[in-house]
């Protein structure tokens, strides 16, 4: 099972890592390599002002730019899966890139031999600033750092820009596509992991980390929201790679999470596709595509990749097709290889402020061309400084505020939260018998009960262990670990121990389940909570947020009448326990208004006694017929008079 490295908690400074070139030993590809027309000698970050000759020759007949632009895109782009349905432009772009792709020429994933990814990177990913006398010489994605072997100061990884765990390919086909795979500094790749691309510093004022290489900031990462933001002059490259994979390899989870049943079939070496989106939203994707235009190095690399595989990344040649693909108006002044647009002069930002549970936006408008640049801002969460269970900002009634704690009392209800992912354990079991993560808003050491988070109560077990119950069922893992599910009956596999993990967190370890590598502990991995052996990283760290007692919500309420008691049924929003209270028949006073034939409710005097104290039977029957008590008609006198 592949394990992602734990997050490095400090920013990188020049990445003083040991030389690691073990990749030389990972298989040697014996397929004859394609002879390329030359090296990529173009400079990075010089805007491309024209198509290459190879690009001009690629778009002919039904796939000419004119014909592609005449096709309609998504009718509703709100969901990236649905956007692929009945979308003529999507089908045409996919058909073009797949029909010209020679799958037999897709490079081998490992090693540095002929026809391997690394073999071609020596030509497709180089630059004039790299010493071409070295045996390996190419630029690292995200950082533009030069990798020159031998004698390099850091190690290299093969980077799936569209993360492997979010795709139905591993190394076969789409997972070794030269348009997609890039070389990266290993330490940057570890930090990026399978995080979602998105804005960090424009949205979050704090709580994120940065990484530097050779004095330049090359990324920002927000652990709680699992977001990775590359430097500005790489964002366009990322967006165009993601668009390529979305169309060419039909991976629908571009900017929306997609159910596993709707994902494409696995390649033979696949093990998982979580269906989690790869970029935060469509607006972010288009912003990055616009803000970092195609450069001459990117165009030349597209030419060289075409010489190897036969196909091109359409969105490098015609980035305007990204807007057309989703049925969105192409921005005025968009810079493309066929049109140099506006040098934007942005106005002061306009804020649509986030609500407690609703996101906001930050917008900039170009004073020259009128183009609007919009960045999403997350919901800020409820606040309850005075503890009255009323939100200080929006006035919403808060049914349960869970406060961060390191100890639990007997009646506590609690949420289990992994700060590394920003997810709480939910009650929902997925198709792989793992528990989905629930989105919660953590603010100033509190979580307000919302959404799908499971609320536990602890049942003491032998030798200091606890059973974790939600809605009367036990959290359990099997003998060899690797799964989490609910059972009606407890056994040894339902007993857990809390062990200190530092940072106010605990490791939650099963009493008996495990494998050859040690005990099973709860871990957030690949978009869900599961178990794995020997907790040793931030993925295993759990924080506890507790509420002191039941959180009662009304299920049904029946008001008492003059003859029948009412009832109130409540359910604990946390553990699911219910209670029923009887609402007694109300007592009435003898006050009456004969003129209006109205009786008033009161206390201390029985209704029937009140009638007979005031009237004889005949008068009672006469006066009582058609009467009302507090505006409600009451039964005839025979119900009360002998």
mmCIF file of C-alpha atoms in Angstrom, residues 31-286:
data_model
loop_
_atom_site.group_PDB
_atom_site.id
_atom_site.type_symbol
_atom_site.label_atom_id
_atom_site.label_comp_id
_atom_site.label_asym_id
_atom_site.label_seq_id
_atom_site.Cartn_x
_atom_site.Cartn_y
_atom_site.Cartn_z
ATOM 1 C CA UNK A 31 11.701 0.256 -26.683
ATOM 2 C CA UNK A 32 13.415 2.306 -29.358
ATOM 3 C CA UNK A 33 13.114 6.000 -28.613
ATOM 4 C CA UNK A 34 11.652 8.557 -31.012
ATOM 5 C CA UNK A 35 14.226 10.893 -32.505
ATOM 6 C CA UNK A 36 13.154 14.427 -31.644
ATOM 7 C CA UNK A 37 13.823 17.496 -33.745
ATOM 8 C CA UNK A 38 15.835 19.153 -31.000
ATOM 9 C CA UNK A 39 15.780 20.453 -27.432
ATOM 10 C CA UNK A 40 13.358 22.833 -25.794
ATOM 11 C CA UNK A 41 15.605 25.883 -25.915
ATOM 12 C CA UNK A 42 12.827 28.409 -25.263
ATOM 13 C CA UNK A 43 12.847 30.591 -22.170
ATOM 14 C CA UNK A 44 10.270 30.063 -19.440
ATOM 15 C CA UNK A 45 7.631 32.741 -18.789
ATOM 16 C CA UNK A 46 7.974 34.598 -22.103
ATOM 17 C CA UNK A 47 4.440 35.007 -23.444
ATOM 18 C CA UNK A 48 3.749 33.078 -26.633
ATOM 19 C CA UNK A 49 2.406 35.329 -29.402
ATOM 20 C CA UNK A 50 1.897 32.805 -32.217
ATOM 21 C CA UNK A 51 1.173 29.166 -32.916
ATOM 22 C CA UNK A 52 4.016 26.888 -33.913
ATOM 23 C CA UNK A 53 4.029 25.325 -37.391
ATOM 24 C CA UNK A 54 3.212 21.954 -35.820
ATOM 25 C CA UNK A 55 0.182 23.452 -34.070
ATOM 26 C CA UNK A 56 -1.111 25.083 -37.257
ATOM 27 C CA UNK A 57 -0.911 21.755 -39.089
ATOM 28 C CA UNK A 58 -2.683 19.821 -36.304
ATOM 29 C CA UNK A 59 -6.083 21.544 -36.529
ATOM 30 C CA UNK A 60 -7.614 20.657 -39.902
ATOM 31 C CA UNK A 61 -10.996 19.726 -41.341
ATOM 32 C CA UNK A 62 -13.666 19.141 -38.718
ATOM 33 C CA UNK A 63 -11.075 19.914 -36.041
ATOM 34 C CA UNK A 64 -10.136 23.362 -37.316
ATOM 35 C CA UNK A 65 -10.300 26.134 -34.749
ATOM 36 C CA UNK A 66 -13.267 27.634 -36.592
ATOM 37 C CA UNK A 67 -15.230 24.394 -36.396
ATOM 38 C CA UNK A 68 -14.296 23.748 -32.773
ATOM 39 C CA UNK A 69 -15.357 27.259 -31.781
ATOM 40 C CA UNK A 70 -18.718 26.731 -33.507
ATOM 41 C CA UNK A 71 -19.575 23.791 -31.228
ATOM 42 C CA UNK A 72 -21.578 24.329 -28.066
ATOM 43 C CA UNK A 73 -20.141 23.513 -24.662
ATOM 44 C CA UNK A 74 -21.758 22.564 -21.363
ATOM 45 C CA UNK A 75 -25.345 23.677 -20.855
ATOM 46 C CA UNK A 76 -24.777 23.735 -17.095
ATOM 47 C CA UNK A 77 -21.154 23.824 -15.877
ATOM 48 C CA UNK A 78 -21.996 23.718 -12.155
ATOM 49 C CA UNK A 79 -20.791 20.091 -11.910
ATOM 50 C CA UNK A 80 -17.720 18.830 -13.772
ATOM 51 C CA UNK A 81 -19.244 15.371 -14.311
ATOM 52 C CA UNK A 82 -22.514 16.707 -15.724
ATOM 53 C CA UNK A 83 -20.538 19.189 -17.870
ATOM 54 C CA UNK A 84 -19.231 16.231 -19.913
ATOM 55 C CA UNK A 85 -22.771 15.040 -20.714
ATOM 56 C CA UNK A 86 -24.212 16.061 -24.110
ATOM 57 C CA UNK A 87 -21.314 18.462 -24.668
ATOM 58 C CA UNK A 88 -20.384 18.482 -28.401
ATOM 59 C CA UNK A 89 -17.174 20.470 -27.861
ATOM 60 C CA UNK A 90 -15.971 18.092 -25.124
ATOM 61 C CA UNK A 91 -16.556 15.114 -27.429
ATOM 62 C CA UNK A 92 -14.718 16.777 -30.325
ATOM 63 C CA UNK A 93 -11.668 17.737 -28.221
ATOM 64 C CA UNK A 94 -11.509 14.253 -26.682
ATOM 65 C CA UNK A 95 -11.838 12.603 -30.090
ATOM 66 C CA UNK A 96 -9.098 14.780 -31.585
ATOM 67 C CA UNK A 97 -6.578 14.159 -28.797
ATOM 68 C CA UNK A 98 -7.341 10.416 -28.533
ATOM 69 C CA UNK A 99 -7.439 9.724 -32.290
ATOM 70 C CA UNK A 100 -4.001 11.284 -32.803
ATOM 71 C CA UNK A 101 -2.488 9.610 -29.727
ATOM 72 C CA UNK A 102 -0.211 6.658 -30.439
ATOM 73 C CA UNK A 103 -0.569 4.672 -27.209
ATOM 74 C CA UNK A 104 2.274 2.374 -28.186
ATOM 75 C CA UNK A 105 4.591 5.405 -28.002
ATOM 76 C CA UNK A 106 3.534 6.581 -24.552
ATOM 77 C CA UNK A 107 6.802 6.656 -22.559
ATOM 78 C CA UNK A 108 7.651 4.111 -19.918
ATOM 79 C CA UNK A 109 7.075 5.405 -16.402
ATOM 80 C CA UNK A 110 10.266 4.309 -14.610
ATOM 81 C CA UNK A 111 13.979 4.400 -15.251
ATOM 82 C CA UNK A 112 16.040 6.629 -17.538
ATOM 83 C CA UNK A 113 16.353 4.276 -20.513
ATOM 84 C CA UNK A 114 15.186 4.904 -24.059
ATOM 85 C CA UNK A 115 11.517 5.858 -24.393
ATOM 86 C CA UNK A 116 11.194 6.547 -20.652
ATOM 87 C CA UNK A 117 9.677 9.740 -19.277
ATOM 88 C CA UNK A 118 13.030 10.877 -17.893
ATOM 89 C CA UNK A 119 14.740 10.150 -21.223
ATOM 90 C CA UNK A 120 12.424 12.567 -23.018
ATOM 91 C CA UNK A 121 12.481 15.152 -20.227
ATOM 92 C CA UNK A 122 16.142 15.680 -21.152
ATOM 93 C CA UNK A 123 14.767 17.242 -24.364
ATOM 94 C CA UNK A 124 11.207 18.410 -23.625
ATOM 95 C CA UNK A 125 11.807 19.990 -20.208
ATOM 96 C CA UNK A 126 15.235 21.544 -20.584
ATOM 97 C CA UNK A 127 16.238 25.180 -21.075
ATOM 98 C CA UNK A 128 19.291 27.196 -22.198
ATOM 99 C CA UNK A 129 20.181 27.731 -18.531
ATOM 100 C CA UNK A 130 20.798 24.012 -17.961
ATOM 101 C CA UNK A 131 24.213 22.439 -18.502
ATOM 102 C CA UNK A 132 23.505 19.996 -21.326
ATOM 103 C CA UNK A 133 26.773 18.158 -20.738
ATOM 104 C CA UNK A 134 25.203 16.492 -17.704
ATOM 105 C CA UNK A 135 23.630 13.067 -18.139
ATOM 106 C CA UNK A 136 20.241 14.376 -16.987
ATOM 107 C CA UNK A 137 19.308 18.009 -17.319
ATOM 108 C CA UNK A 138 15.801 19.344 -17.018
ATOM 109 C CA UNK A 139 13.628 21.879 -15.216
ATOM 110 C CA UNK A 140 11.566 20.838 -12.221
ATOM 111 C CA UNK A 141 7.833 21.569 -12.366
ATOM 112 C CA UNK A 142 6.361 24.011 -9.779
ATOM 113 C CA UNK A 143 9.818 25.468 -9.003
ATOM 114 C CA UNK A 144 11.670 25.921 -12.353
ATOM 115 C CA UNK A 145 14.751 24.665 -10.519
ATOM 116 C CA UNK A 146 17.373 23.025 -12.733
ATOM 117 C CA UNK A 147 18.010 19.324 -12.164
ATOM 118 C CA UNK A 148 21.499 18.395 -13.349
ATOM 119 C CA UNK A 149 22.839 14.908 -12.677
ATOM 120 C CA UNK A 150 25.443 14.138 -11.525
ATOM 121 C CA UNK A 151 26.185 16.720 -8.868
ATOM 122 C CA UNK A 152 22.660 17.881 -8.068
ATOM 123 C CA UNK A 153 21.629 19.105 -4.607
ATOM 124 C CA UNK A 154 18.187 17.532 -4.412
ATOM 125 C CA UNK A 155 16.288 14.421 -5.493
ATOM 126 C CA UNK A 156 13.564 14.096 -8.099
ATOM 127 C CA UNK A 157 10.077 12.587 -8.300
ATOM 128 C CA UNK A 158 7.820 11.836 -11.233
ATOM 129 C CA UNK A 159 4.820 14.072 -10.616
ATOM 130 C CA UNK A 160 1.255 13.247 -11.581
ATOM 131 C CA UNK A 161 -0.137 16.777 -11.702
ATOM 132 C CA UNK A 162 -3.594 15.150 -11.631
ATOM 133 C CA UNK A 163 -3.008 13.087 -8.492
ATOM 134 C CA UNK A 164 -2.976 9.293 -8.943
ATOM 135 C CA UNK A 165 -5.384 8.746 -6.060
ATOM 136 C CA UNK A 166 -7.953 10.984 -7.790
ATOM 137 C CA UNK A 167 -7.736 9.262 -11.183
ATOM 138 C CA UNK A 168 -8.531 5.972 -12.900
ATOM 139 C CA UNK A 169 -4.969 5.499 -14.042
ATOM 140 C CA UNK A 170 -1.711 4.797 -12.272
ATOM 141 C CA UNK A 171 1.262 4.290 -14.586
ATOM 142 C CA UNK A 172 -0.390 2.666 -17.571
ATOM 143 C CA UNK A 173 -1.618 5.035 -20.289
ATOM 144 C CA UNK A 174 -2.799 8.294 -18.682
ATOM 145 C CA UNK A 175 -0.436 7.870 -15.769
ATOM 146 C CA UNK A 176 2.621 7.990 -18.032
ATOM 147 C CA UNK A 177 1.404 10.561 -20.574
ATOM 148 C CA UNK A 178 4.214 12.981 -21.479
ATOM 149 C CA UNK A 179 1.736 15.884 -21.644
ATOM 150 C CA UNK A 180 0.761 15.143 -18.033
ATOM 151 C CA UNK A 181 3.776 13.769 -16.134
ATOM 152 C CA UNK A 182 6.430 16.253 -14.987
ATOM 153 C CA UNK A 183 9.686 16.056 -13.003
ATOM 154 C CA UNK A 184 9.550 17.716 -9.564
ATOM 155 C CA UNK A 185 11.744 18.283 -6.551
ATOM 156 C CA UNK A 186 10.953 15.337 -4.267
ATOM 157 C CA UNK A 187 10.338 17.479 -1.186
ATOM 158 C CA UNK A 188 7.847 19.674 -3.081
ATOM 159 C CA UNK A 189 6.078 16.587 -4.347
ATOM 160 C CA UNK A 190 5.799 15.267 -0.780
ATOM 161 C CA UNK A 191 4.160 18.479 0.407
ATOM 162 C CA UNK A 192 1.804 18.648 -2.575
ATOM 163 C CA UNK A 193 0.785 15.003 -1.964
ATOM 164 C CA UNK A 194 -2.717 14.559 -3.443
ATOM 165 C CA UNK A 195 -3.937 17.934 -2.177
ATOM 166 C CA UNK A 196 -6.479 19.922 -4.179
ATOM 167 C CA UNK A 197 -5.190 22.906 -6.142
ATOM 168 C CA UNK A 198 -6.682 26.187 -4.941
ATOM 169 C CA UNK A 199 -6.150 29.663 -3.607
ATOM 170 C CA UNK A 200 -4.539 29.923 -0.204
ATOM 171 C CA UNK A 201 -3.137 33.375 0.588
ATOM 172 C CA UNK A 202 -5.907 35.383 -1.134
ATOM 173 C CA UNK A 203 -8.515 33.573 0.945
ATOM 174 C CA UNK A 204 -6.896 32.615 4.251
ATOM 175 C CA UNK A 205 -5.201 35.256 6.341
ATOM 176 C CA UNK A 206 -3.335 32.693 8.407
ATOM 177 C CA UNK A 207 -3.033 28.982 9.000
ATOM 178 C CA UNK A 208 -1.011 28.162 5.909
ATOM 179 C CA UNK A 209 2.648 27.351 5.286
ATOM 180 C CA UNK A 210 5.004 28.383 2.508
ATOM 181 C CA UNK A 211 7.937 26.694 0.800
ATOM 182 C CA UNK A 212 10.980 28.357 -0.724
ATOM 183 C CA UNK A 213 13.695 27.164 -3.058
ATOM 184 C CA UNK A 214 16.795 29.219 -3.850
ATOM 185 C CA UNK A 215 15.236 32.254 -2.193
ATOM 186 C CA UNK A 216 11.952 32.130 -4.159
ATOM 187 C CA UNK A 217 8.588 31.203 -2.682
ATOM 188 C CA UNK A 218 7.282 28.345 -4.793
ATOM 189 C CA UNK A 219 4.152 27.172 -3.001
ATOM 190 C CA UNK A 220 1.613 27.804 -0.265
ATOM 191 C CA UNK A 221 -0.224 24.962 1.428
ATOM 192 C CA UNK A 222 -3.229 24.976 3.775
ATOM 193 C CA UNK A 223 -3.298 21.672 5.625
ATOM 194 C CA UNK A 224 -6.723 22.027 7.192
ATOM 195 C CA UNK A 225 -8.410 22.558 3.828
ATOM 196 C CA UNK A 226 -6.044 20.230 1.938
ATOM 197 C CA UNK A 227 -5.155 22.992 -0.557
ATOM 198 C CA UNK A 228 -1.948 23.497 -2.536
ATOM 199 C CA UNK A 229 -1.225 26.752 -4.385
ATOM 200 C CA UNK A 230 1.770 26.871 -6.766
ATOM 201 C CA UNK A 231 3.556 30.086 -7.659
ATOM 202 C CA UNK A 232 1.747 32.441 -10.016
ATOM 203 C CA UNK A 233 3.771 31.727 -13.178
ATOM 204 C CA UNK A 234 3.047 27.986 -12.946
ATOM 205 C CA UNK A 235 -0.702 28.201 -12.320
ATOM 206 C CA UNK A 236 -1.583 28.397 -16.017
ATOM 207 C CA UNK A 237 0.532 25.316 -16.762
ATOM 208 C CA UNK A 238 -1.342 23.429 -14.015
ATOM 209 C CA UNK A 239 -4.766 24.504 -15.312
ATOM 210 C CA UNK A 240 -3.999 23.480 -18.898
ATOM 211 C CA UNK A 241 -2.620 20.083 -17.807
ATOM 212 C CA UNK A 242 -5.767 19.413 -15.770
ATOM 213 C CA UNK A 243 -7.977 20.383 -18.717
ATOM 214 C CA UNK A 244 -5.995 18.013 -20.938
ATOM 215 C CA UNK A 245 -6.462 15.047 -18.567
ATOM 216 C CA UNK A 246 -10.149 15.948 -18.072
ATOM 217 C CA UNK A 247 -10.808 15.664 -21.813
ATOM 218 C CA UNK A 248 -8.225 13.241 -23.196
ATOM 219 C CA UNK A 249 -8.520 10.655 -20.403
ATOM 220 C CA UNK A 250 -12.187 11.351 -19.493
ATOM 221 C CA UNK A 251 -11.547 11.967 -15.815
ATOM 222 C CA UNK A 252 -14.757 13.743 -14.714
ATOM 223 C CA UNK A 253 -13.742 14.887 -11.205
ATOM 224 C CA UNK A 254 -12.058 18.094 -12.360
ATOM 225 C CA UNK A 255 -13.695 20.668 -10.074
ATOM 226 C CA UNK A 256 -16.459 18.559 -8.496
ATOM 227 C CA UNK A 257 -16.341 15.412 -6.371
ATOM 228 C CA UNK A 258 -17.758 12.470 -8.340
ATOM 229 C CA UNK A 259 -19.349 9.266 -7.057
ATOM 230 C CA UNK A 260 -17.171 6.204 -7.621
ATOM 231 C CA UNK A 261 -19.929 4.549 -9.680
ATOM 232 C CA UNK A 262 -19.580 7.328 -12.286
ATOM 233 C CA UNK A 263 -15.798 7.110 -12.634
ATOM 234 C CA UNK A 264 -14.116 5.464 -15.653
ATOM 235 C CA UNK A 265 -12.751 1.931 -15.439
ATOM 236 C CA UNK A 266 -9.385 1.413 -13.781
ATOM 237 C CA UNK A 267 -6.177 0.722 -15.650
ATOM 238 C CA UNK A 268 -4.769 -2.748 -14.800
ATOM 239 C CA UNK A 269 -2.375 -1.404 -12.160
ATOM 240 C CA UNK A 270 -4.896 0.880 -10.426
ATOM 241 C CA UNK A 271 -5.804 0.430 -6.782
ATOM 242 C CA UNK A 272 -7.955 3.453 -5.914
ATOM 243 C CA UNK A 273 -9.734 6.490 -7.293
ATOM 244 C CA UNK A 274 -11.378 8.571 -4.602
ATOM 245 C CA UNK A 275 -13.328 10.691 -7.091
ATOM 246 C CA UNK A 276 -12.273 13.810 -5.192
ATOM 247 C CA UNK A 277 -11.906 16.949 -7.318
ATOM 248 C CA UNK A 278 -8.413 18.038 -8.330
ATOM 249 C CA UNK A 279 -8.986 21.810 -8.298
ATOM 250 C CA UNK A 280 -11.191 23.734 -5.900
ATOM 251 C CA UNK A 281 -13.727 25.089 -8.401
ATOM 252 C CA UNK A 282 -14.261 26.105 -12.027
ATOM 253 C CA UNK A 283 -13.600 29.798 -11.380
ATOM 254 C CA UNK A 284 -10.163 29.008 -9.950
ATOM 255 C CA UNK A 285 -9.344 26.854 -12.996
ATOM 256 C CA UNK A 286 -10.272 29.621 -15.438
#
